[in-house]
PDB file of C-alpha atoms in Angstrom:
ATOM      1  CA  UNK A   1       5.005  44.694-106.394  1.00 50.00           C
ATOM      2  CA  UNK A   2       6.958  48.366-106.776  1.00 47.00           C
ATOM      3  CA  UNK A   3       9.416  49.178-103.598  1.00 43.00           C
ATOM      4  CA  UNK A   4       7.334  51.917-102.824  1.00 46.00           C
ATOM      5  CA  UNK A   5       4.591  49.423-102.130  1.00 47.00           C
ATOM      6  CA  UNK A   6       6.509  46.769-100.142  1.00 44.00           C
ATOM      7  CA  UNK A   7       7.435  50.097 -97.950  1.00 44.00           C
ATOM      8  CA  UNK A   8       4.314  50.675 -97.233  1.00 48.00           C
ATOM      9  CA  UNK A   9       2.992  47.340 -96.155  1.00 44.00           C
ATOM     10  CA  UNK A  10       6.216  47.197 -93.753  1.00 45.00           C
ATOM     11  CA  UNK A  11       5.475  50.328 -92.189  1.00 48.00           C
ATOM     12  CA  UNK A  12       1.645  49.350 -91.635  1.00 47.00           C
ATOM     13  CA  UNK A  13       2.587  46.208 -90.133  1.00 47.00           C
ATOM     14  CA  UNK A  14       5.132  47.594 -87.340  1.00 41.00           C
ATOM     15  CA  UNK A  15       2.658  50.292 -87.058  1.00 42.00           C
ATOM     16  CA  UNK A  16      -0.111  47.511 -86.042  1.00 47.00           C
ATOM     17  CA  UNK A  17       2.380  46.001 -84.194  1.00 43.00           C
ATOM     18  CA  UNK A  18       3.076  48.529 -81.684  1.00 45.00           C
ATOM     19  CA  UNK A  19      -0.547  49.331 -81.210  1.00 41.00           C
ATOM     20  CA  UNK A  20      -1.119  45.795 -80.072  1.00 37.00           C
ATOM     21  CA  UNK A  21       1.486  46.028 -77.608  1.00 41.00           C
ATOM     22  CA  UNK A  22       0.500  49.719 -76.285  1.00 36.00           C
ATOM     23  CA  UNK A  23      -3.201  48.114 -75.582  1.00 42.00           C
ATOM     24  CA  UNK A  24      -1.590  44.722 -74.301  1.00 41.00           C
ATOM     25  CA  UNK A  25       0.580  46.896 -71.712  1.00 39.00           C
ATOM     26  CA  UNK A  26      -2.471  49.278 -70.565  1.00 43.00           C
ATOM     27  CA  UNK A  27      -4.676  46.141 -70.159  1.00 42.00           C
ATOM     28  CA  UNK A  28      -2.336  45.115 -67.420  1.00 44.00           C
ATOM     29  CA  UNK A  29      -1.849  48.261 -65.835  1.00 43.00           C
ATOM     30  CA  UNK A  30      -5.448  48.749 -65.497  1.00 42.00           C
ATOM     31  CA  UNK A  31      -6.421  45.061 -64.162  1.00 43.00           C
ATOM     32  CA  UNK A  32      -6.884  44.013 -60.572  1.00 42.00           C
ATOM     33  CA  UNK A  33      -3.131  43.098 -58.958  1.00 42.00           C
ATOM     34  CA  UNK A  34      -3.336  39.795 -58.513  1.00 40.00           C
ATOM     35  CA  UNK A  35      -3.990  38.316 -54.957  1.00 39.00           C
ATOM     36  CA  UNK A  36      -1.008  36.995 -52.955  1.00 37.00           C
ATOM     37  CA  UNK A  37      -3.400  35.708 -50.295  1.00 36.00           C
ATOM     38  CA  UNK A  38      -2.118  32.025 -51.620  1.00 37.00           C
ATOM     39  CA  UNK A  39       1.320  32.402 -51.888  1.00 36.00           C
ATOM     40  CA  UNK A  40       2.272  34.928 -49.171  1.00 36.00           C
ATOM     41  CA  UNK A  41       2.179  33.196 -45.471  1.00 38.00           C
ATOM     42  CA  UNK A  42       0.171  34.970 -43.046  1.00 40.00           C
ATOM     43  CA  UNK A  43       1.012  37.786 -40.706  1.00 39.00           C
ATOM     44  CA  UNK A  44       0.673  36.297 -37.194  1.00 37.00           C
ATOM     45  CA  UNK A  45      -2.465  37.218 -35.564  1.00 37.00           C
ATOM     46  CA  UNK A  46      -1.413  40.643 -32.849  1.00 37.00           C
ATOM     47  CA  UNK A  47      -0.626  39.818 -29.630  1.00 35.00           C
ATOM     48  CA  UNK A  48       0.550  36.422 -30.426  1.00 33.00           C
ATOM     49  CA  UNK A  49       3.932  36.384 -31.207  1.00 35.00           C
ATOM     50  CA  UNK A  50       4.097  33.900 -33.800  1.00 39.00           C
ATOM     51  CA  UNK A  51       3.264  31.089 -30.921  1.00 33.00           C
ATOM     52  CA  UNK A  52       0.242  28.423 -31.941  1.00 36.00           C
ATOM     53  CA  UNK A  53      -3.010  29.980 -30.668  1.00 33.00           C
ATOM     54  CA  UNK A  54      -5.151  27.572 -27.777  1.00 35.00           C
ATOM     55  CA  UNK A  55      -7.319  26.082 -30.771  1.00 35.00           C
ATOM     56  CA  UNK A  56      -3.922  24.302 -32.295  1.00 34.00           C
ATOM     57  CA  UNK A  57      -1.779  24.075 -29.081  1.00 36.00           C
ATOM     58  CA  UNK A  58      -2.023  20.189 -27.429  1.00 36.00           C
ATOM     59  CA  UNK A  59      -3.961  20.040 -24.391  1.00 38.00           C
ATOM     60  CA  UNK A  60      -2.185  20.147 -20.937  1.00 38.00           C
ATOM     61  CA  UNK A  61      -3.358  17.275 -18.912  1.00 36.00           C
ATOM     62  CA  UNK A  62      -5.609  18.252 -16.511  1.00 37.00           C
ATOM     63  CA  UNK A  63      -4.587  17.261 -12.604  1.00 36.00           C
ATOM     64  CA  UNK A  64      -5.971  14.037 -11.434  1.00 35.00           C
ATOM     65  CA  UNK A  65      -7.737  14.251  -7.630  1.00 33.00           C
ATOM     66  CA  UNK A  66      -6.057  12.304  -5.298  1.00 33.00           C
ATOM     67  CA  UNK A  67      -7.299   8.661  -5.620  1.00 34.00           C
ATOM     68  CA  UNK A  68      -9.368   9.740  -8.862  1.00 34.00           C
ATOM     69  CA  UNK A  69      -8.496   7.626 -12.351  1.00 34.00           C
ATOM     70  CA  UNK A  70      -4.744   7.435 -11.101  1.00 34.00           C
ATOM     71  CA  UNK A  71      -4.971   4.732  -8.524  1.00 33.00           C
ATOM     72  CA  UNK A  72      -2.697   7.152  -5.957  1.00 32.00           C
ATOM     73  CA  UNK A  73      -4.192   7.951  -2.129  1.00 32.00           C
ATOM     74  CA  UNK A  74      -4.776  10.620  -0.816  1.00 34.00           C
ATOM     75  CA  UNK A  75      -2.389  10.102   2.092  1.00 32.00           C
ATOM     76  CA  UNK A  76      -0.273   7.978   0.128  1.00 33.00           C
ATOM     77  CA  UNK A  77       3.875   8.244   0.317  1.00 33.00           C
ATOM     78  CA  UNK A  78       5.094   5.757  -1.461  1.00 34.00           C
ATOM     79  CA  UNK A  79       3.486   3.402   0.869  1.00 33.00           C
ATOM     80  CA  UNK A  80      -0.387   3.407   0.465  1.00 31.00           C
ATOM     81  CA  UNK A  81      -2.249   4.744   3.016  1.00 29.00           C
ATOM     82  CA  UNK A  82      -1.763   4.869   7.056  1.00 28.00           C
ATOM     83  CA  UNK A  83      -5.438   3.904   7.679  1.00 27.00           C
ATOM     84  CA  UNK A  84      -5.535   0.860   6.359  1.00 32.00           C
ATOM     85  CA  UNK A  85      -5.112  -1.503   9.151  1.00 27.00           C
ATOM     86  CA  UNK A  86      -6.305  -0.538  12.200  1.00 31.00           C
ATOM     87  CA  UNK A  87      -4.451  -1.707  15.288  1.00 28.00           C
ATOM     88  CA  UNK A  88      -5.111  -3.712  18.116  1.00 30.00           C
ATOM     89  CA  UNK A  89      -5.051  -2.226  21.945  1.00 30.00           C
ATOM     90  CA  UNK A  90      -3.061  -5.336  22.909  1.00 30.00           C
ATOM     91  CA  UNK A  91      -0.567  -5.447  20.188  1.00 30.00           C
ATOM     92  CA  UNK A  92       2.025  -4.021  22.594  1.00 32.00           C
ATOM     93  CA  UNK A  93       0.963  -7.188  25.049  1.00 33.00           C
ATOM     94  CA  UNK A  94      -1.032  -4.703  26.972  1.00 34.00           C
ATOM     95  CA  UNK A  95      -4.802  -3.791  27.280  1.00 35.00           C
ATOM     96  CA  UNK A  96      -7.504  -3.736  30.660  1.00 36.00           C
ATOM     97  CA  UNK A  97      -8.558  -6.253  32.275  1.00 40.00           C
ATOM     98  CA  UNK A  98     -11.968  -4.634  31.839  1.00 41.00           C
ATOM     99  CA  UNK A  99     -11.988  -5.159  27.763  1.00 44.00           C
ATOM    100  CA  UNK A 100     -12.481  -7.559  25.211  1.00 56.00           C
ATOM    101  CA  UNK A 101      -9.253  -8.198  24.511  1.00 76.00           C
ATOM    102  CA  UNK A 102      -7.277 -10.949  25.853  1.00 90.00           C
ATOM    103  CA  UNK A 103      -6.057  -9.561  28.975  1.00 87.00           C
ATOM    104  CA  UNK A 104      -9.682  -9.740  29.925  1.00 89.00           C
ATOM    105  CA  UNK A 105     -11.898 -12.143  32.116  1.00 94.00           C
ATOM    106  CA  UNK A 106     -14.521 -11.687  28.862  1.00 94.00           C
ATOM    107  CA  UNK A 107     -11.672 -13.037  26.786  1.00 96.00           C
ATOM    108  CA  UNK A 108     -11.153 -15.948  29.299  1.00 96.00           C
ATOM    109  CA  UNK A 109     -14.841 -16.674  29.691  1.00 96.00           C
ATOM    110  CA  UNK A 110     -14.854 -17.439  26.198  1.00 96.00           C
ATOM    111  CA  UNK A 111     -11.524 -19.335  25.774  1.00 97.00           C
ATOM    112  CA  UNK A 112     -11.150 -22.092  27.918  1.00 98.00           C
ATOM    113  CA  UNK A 113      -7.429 -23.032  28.791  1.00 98.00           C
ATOM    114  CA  UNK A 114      -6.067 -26.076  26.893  1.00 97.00           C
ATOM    115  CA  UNK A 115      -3.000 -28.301  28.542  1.00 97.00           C
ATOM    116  CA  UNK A 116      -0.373 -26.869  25.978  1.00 97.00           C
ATOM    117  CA  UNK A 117      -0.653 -23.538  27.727  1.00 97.00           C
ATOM    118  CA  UNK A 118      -0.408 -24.912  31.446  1.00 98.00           C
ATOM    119  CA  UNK A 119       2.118 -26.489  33.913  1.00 98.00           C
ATOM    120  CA  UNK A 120       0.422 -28.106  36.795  1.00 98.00           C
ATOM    121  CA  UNK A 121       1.797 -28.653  40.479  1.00 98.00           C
ATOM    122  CA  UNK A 122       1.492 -29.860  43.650  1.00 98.00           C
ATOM    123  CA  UNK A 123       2.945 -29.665  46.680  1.00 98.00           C
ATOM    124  CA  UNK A 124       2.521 -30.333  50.322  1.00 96.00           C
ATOM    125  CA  UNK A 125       1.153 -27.253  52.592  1.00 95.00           C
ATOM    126  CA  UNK A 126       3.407 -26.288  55.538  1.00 91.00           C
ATOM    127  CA  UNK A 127       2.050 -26.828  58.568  1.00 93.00           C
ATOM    128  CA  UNK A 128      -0.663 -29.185  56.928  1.00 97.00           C
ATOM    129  CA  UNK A 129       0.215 -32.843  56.236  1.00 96.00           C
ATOM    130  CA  UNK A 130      -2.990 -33.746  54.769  1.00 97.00           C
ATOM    131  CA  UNK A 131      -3.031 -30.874  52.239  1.00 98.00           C
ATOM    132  CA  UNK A 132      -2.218 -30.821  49.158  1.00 98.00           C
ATOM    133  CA  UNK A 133      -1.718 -27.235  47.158  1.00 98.00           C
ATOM    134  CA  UNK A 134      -2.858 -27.905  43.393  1.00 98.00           C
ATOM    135  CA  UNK A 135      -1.085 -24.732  41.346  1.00 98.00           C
ATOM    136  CA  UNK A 136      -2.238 -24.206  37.503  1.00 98.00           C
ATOM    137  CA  UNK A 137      -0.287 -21.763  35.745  1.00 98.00           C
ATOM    138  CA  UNK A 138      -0.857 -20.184  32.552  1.00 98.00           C
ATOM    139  CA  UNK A 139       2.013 -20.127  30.781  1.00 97.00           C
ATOM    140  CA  UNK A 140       0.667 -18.987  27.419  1.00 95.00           C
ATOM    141  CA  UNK A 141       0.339 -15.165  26.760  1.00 94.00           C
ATOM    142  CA  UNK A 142      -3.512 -14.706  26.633  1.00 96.00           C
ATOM    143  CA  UNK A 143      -5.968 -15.201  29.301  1.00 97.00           C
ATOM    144  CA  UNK A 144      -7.888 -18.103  29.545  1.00 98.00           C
ATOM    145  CA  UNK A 145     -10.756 -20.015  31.487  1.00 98.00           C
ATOM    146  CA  UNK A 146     -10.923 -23.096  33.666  1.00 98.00           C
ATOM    147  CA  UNK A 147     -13.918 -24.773  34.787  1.00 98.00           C
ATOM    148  CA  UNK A 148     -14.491 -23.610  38.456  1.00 98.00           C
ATOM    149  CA  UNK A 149     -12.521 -26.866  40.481  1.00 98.00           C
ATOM    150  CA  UNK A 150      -9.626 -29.511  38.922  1.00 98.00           C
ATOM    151  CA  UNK A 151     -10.919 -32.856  38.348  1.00 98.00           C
ATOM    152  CA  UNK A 152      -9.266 -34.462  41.365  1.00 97.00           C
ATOM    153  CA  UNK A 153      -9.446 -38.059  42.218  1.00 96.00           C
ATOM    154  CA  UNK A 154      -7.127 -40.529  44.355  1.00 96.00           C
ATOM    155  CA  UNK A 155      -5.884 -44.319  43.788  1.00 94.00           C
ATOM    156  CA  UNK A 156      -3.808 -46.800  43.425  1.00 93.00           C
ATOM    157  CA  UNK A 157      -1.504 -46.433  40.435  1.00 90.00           C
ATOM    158  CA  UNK A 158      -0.901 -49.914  39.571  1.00 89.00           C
ATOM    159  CA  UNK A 159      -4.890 -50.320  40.074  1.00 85.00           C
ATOM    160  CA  UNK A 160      -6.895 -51.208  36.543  1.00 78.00           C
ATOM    161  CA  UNK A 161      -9.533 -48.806  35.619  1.00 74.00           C
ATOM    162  CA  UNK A 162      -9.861 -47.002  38.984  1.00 73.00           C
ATOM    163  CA  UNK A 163     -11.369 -49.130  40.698  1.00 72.00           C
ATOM    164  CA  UNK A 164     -10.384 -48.035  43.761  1.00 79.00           C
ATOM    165  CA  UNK A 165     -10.417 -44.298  43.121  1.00 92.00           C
ATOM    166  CA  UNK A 166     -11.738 -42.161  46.197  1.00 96.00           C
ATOM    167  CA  UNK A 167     -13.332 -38.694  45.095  1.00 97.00           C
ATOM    168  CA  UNK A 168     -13.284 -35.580  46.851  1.00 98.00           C
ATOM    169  CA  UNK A 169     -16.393 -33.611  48.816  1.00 98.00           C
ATOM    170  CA  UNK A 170     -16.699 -30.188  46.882  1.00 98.00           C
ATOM    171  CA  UNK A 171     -18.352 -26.873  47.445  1.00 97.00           C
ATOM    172  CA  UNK A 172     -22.151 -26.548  46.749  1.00 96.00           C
ATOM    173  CA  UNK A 173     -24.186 -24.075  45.133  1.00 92.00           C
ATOM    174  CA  UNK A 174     -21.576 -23.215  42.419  1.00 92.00           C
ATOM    175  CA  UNK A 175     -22.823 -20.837  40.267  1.00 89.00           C
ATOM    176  CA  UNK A 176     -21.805 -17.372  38.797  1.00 92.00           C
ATOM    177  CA  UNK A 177     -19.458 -16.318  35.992  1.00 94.00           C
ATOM    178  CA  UNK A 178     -18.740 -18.950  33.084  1.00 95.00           C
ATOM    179  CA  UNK A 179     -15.183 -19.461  34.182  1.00 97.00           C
ATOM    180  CA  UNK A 180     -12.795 -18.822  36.438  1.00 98.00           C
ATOM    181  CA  UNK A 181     -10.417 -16.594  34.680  1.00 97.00           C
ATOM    182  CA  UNK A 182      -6.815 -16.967  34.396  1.00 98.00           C
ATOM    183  CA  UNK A 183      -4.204 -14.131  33.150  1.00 97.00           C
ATOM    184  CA  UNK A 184      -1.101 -14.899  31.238  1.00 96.00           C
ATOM    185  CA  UNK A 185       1.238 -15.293  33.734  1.00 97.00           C
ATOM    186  CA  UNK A 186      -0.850 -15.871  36.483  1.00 98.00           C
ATOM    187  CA  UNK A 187      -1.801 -19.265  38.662  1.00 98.00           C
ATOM    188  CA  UNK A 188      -4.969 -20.432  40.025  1.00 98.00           C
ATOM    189  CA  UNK A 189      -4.749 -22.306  43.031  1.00 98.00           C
ATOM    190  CA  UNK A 190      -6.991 -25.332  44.725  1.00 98.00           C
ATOM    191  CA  UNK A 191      -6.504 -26.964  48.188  1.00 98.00           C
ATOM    192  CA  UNK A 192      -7.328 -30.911  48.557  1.00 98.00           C
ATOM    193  CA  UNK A 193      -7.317 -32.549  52.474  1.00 98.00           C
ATOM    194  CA  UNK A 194      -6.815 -36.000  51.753  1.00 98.00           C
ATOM    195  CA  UNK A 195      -7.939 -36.247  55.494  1.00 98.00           C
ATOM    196  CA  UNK A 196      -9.830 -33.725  57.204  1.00 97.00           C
ATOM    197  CA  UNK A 197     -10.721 -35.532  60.567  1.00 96.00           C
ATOM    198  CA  UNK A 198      -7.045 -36.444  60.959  1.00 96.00           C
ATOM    199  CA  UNK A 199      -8.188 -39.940  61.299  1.00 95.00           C
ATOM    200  CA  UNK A 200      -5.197 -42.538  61.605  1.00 93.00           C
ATOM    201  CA  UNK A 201      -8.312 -45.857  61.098  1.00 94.00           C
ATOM    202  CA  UNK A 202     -10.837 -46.222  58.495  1.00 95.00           C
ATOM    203  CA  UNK A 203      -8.798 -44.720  56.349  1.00 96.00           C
ATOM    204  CA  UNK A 204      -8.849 -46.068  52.517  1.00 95.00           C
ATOM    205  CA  UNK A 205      -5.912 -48.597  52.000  1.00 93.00           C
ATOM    206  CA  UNK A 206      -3.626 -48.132  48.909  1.00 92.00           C
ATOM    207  CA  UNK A 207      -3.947 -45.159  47.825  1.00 95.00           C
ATOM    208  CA  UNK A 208      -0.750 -44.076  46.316  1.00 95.00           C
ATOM    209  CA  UNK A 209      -1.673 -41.312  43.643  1.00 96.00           C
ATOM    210  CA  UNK A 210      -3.393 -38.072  43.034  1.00 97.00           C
ATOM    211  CA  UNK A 211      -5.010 -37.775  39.630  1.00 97.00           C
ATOM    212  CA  UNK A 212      -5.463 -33.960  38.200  1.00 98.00           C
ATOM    213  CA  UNK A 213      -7.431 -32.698  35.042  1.00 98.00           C
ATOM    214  CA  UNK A 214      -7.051 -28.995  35.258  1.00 98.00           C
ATOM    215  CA  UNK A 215     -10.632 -28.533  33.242  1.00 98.00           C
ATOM    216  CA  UNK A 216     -12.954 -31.233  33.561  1.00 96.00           C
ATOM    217  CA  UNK A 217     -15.473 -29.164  31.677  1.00 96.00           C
ATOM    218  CA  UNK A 218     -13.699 -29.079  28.077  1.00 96.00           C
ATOM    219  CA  UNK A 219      -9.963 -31.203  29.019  1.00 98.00           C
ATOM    220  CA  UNK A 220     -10.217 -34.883  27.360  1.00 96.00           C
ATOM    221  CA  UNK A 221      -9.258 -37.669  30.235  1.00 94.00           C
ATOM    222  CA  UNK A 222      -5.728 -37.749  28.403  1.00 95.00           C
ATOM    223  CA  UNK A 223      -4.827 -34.794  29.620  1.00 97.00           C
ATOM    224  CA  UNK A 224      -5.316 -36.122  33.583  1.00 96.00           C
ATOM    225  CA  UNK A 225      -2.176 -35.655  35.142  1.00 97.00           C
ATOM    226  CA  UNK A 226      -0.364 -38.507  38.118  1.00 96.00           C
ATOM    227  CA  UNK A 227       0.995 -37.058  41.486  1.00 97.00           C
ATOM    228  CA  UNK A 228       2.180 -39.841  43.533  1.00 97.00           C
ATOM    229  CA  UNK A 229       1.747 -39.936  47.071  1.00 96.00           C
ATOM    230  CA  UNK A 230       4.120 -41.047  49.988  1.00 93.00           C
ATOM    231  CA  UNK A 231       2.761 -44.847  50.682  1.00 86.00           C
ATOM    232  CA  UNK A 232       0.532 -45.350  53.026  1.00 88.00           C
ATOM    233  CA  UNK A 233      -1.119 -41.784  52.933  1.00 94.00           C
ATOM    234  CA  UNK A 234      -4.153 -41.411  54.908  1.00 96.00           C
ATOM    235  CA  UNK A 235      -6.914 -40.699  52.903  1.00 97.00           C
ATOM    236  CA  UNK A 236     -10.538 -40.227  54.332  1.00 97.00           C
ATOM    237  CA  UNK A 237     -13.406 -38.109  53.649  1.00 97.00           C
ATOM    238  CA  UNK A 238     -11.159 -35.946  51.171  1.00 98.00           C
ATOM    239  CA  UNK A 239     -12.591 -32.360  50.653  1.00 98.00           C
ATOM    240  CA  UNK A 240     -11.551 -29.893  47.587  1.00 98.00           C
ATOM    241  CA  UNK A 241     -12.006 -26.369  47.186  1.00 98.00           C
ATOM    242  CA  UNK A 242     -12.768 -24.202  44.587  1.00 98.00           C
ATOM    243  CA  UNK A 243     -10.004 -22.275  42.293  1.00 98.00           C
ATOM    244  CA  UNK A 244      -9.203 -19.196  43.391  1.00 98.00           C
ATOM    245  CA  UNK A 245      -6.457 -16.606  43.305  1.00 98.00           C
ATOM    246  CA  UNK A 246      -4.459 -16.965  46.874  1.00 98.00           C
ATOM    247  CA  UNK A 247      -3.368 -20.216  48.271  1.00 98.00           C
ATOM    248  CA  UNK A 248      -5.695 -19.032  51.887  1.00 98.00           C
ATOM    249  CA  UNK A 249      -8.409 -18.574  50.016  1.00 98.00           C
ATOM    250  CA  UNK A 250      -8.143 -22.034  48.254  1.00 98.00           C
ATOM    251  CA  UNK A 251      -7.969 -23.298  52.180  1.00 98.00           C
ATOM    252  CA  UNK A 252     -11.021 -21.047  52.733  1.00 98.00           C
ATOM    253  CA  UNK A 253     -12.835 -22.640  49.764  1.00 98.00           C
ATOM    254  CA  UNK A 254     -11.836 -26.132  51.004  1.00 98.00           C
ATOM    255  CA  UNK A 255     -13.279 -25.715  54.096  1.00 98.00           C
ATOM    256  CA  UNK A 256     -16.296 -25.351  52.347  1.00 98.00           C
ATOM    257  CA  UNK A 257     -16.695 -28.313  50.935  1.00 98.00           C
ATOM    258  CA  UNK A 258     -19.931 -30.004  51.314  1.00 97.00           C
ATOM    259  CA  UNK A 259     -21.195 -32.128  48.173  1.00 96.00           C
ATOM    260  CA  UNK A 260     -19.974 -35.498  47.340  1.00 93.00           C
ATOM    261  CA  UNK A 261     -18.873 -34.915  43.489  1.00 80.00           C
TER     262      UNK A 261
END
């Protein structure tokens, strides 16, 4: 091949050349830019400051109602709630008489005394050597009932099985409330006359002890309680009245007495 035609050929092919890289550059300037929708991040949304939007924030916790899901009262301080024990009229040892608590005669009508919450005397009347004053007091701190006379009876205290036991006239035609009530504190009081007609004959020998069961309507015989008596008390005829509240109307009451017990 001449030089002349080896010329040529090189000139045709940078010619070519350049025409493939003039149509290579206006392909690209004419194309669609490409999208930067992938690669750029996203403008934040207006008004939203770049903060996460409500759809990708976490959910506040909504506010329990009180005693709702969270086991909390609705009065609650740290201590549960104030109603949750009601109280009691007499929890301050108080309360009517007129109420079913136990200050009241209801209260006693339905709780008969026992011996644990009682100290029994007697003593001689003043003025009255046959008498004999019979005090039950209720030492406990509710009220309480007694049947409506002490179990009284007289006799020998070296006697087996009271055989010789002399028992005293009462009132008749008992009837009325349940019980005879007693407050806490207070004392019921019954009158015996080991010898009403004074009499100084007849009169039953030995007799050297007075016998009391404060209840004989719910009181076991254990619970009967020895008083002696001087020797050689007259007893005759004995008459016993019913409890009551004053030792003159226990005397009253005794006075009554008409029905061998």
């Amino acid at each position: 091949m001449s030089l002349t035609s080896f010329t040529s050929l090189a000139s045709a092919a940078v010619l070519g050349l350049g025409v493939l890289t003039l149509t290579a550059c206006q392909s690209d300037d004419t194309g669609a830019a490409p999208s930067t929708t992938s690669s750029s991040p996203a403008a934040p949304a207006a008004g939203t400051s770049g903060t996460p939007t409500a759809s990708t924030a976490p959910a506040a916790p909504a506010s329990a109602s009180p005693g709702e899901g969270d086991g909390r009262s609705s009065t609650s301080k740290g201590g549960g709630s104030k109603t949750g024990t009601p109280r009691s009229g007499t929890s301050k040892g108080g309360g009517s008489k007129g109420g079913g608590d136990a200050t009241s005669d209801s209260y006693a009508f339905t709780h008969p005394c026992t011996p644990q919450q009682l100290s029994v005397h007697v003593t001689g009347r003043s003025g009255a050597p046959s008498q004999r004053v019979i005090a039950v007091r209720n030492t406990g701190q509710r009220s309480c009932g007694l049947s409506y006379y002490p179990l009284v009876h007289l006799d020998n205290a070296k006697a087996p099985n009271g055989e010789r036991a002399v028992h005293p006239m009462i009132p008749s035609g008992l009837g009325g409330a349940p019980a005879f009530p007693v407050y806490a504190g207070a004392t019921a009081y019954a009158v015996i006359d080991l010898d009403p007609s004074g009499a100084t004959t007849g009169t039953v020998p030995g007799i050297d002890e007075l016998n009391v069961l404060p209840d004989g309507d719910h009181m076991p015989n254990a619970a009967t309680l020895g008083f002696p008596l001087p020797a050689a008390t007259p007893v005759l005829h004995p008459k016993l009245g019913l409890y009551r509240t004053t030792v003159a109307d226990a005397v009253s009451s005794m006075r009554s007495a008409d029905y061998q017990s």
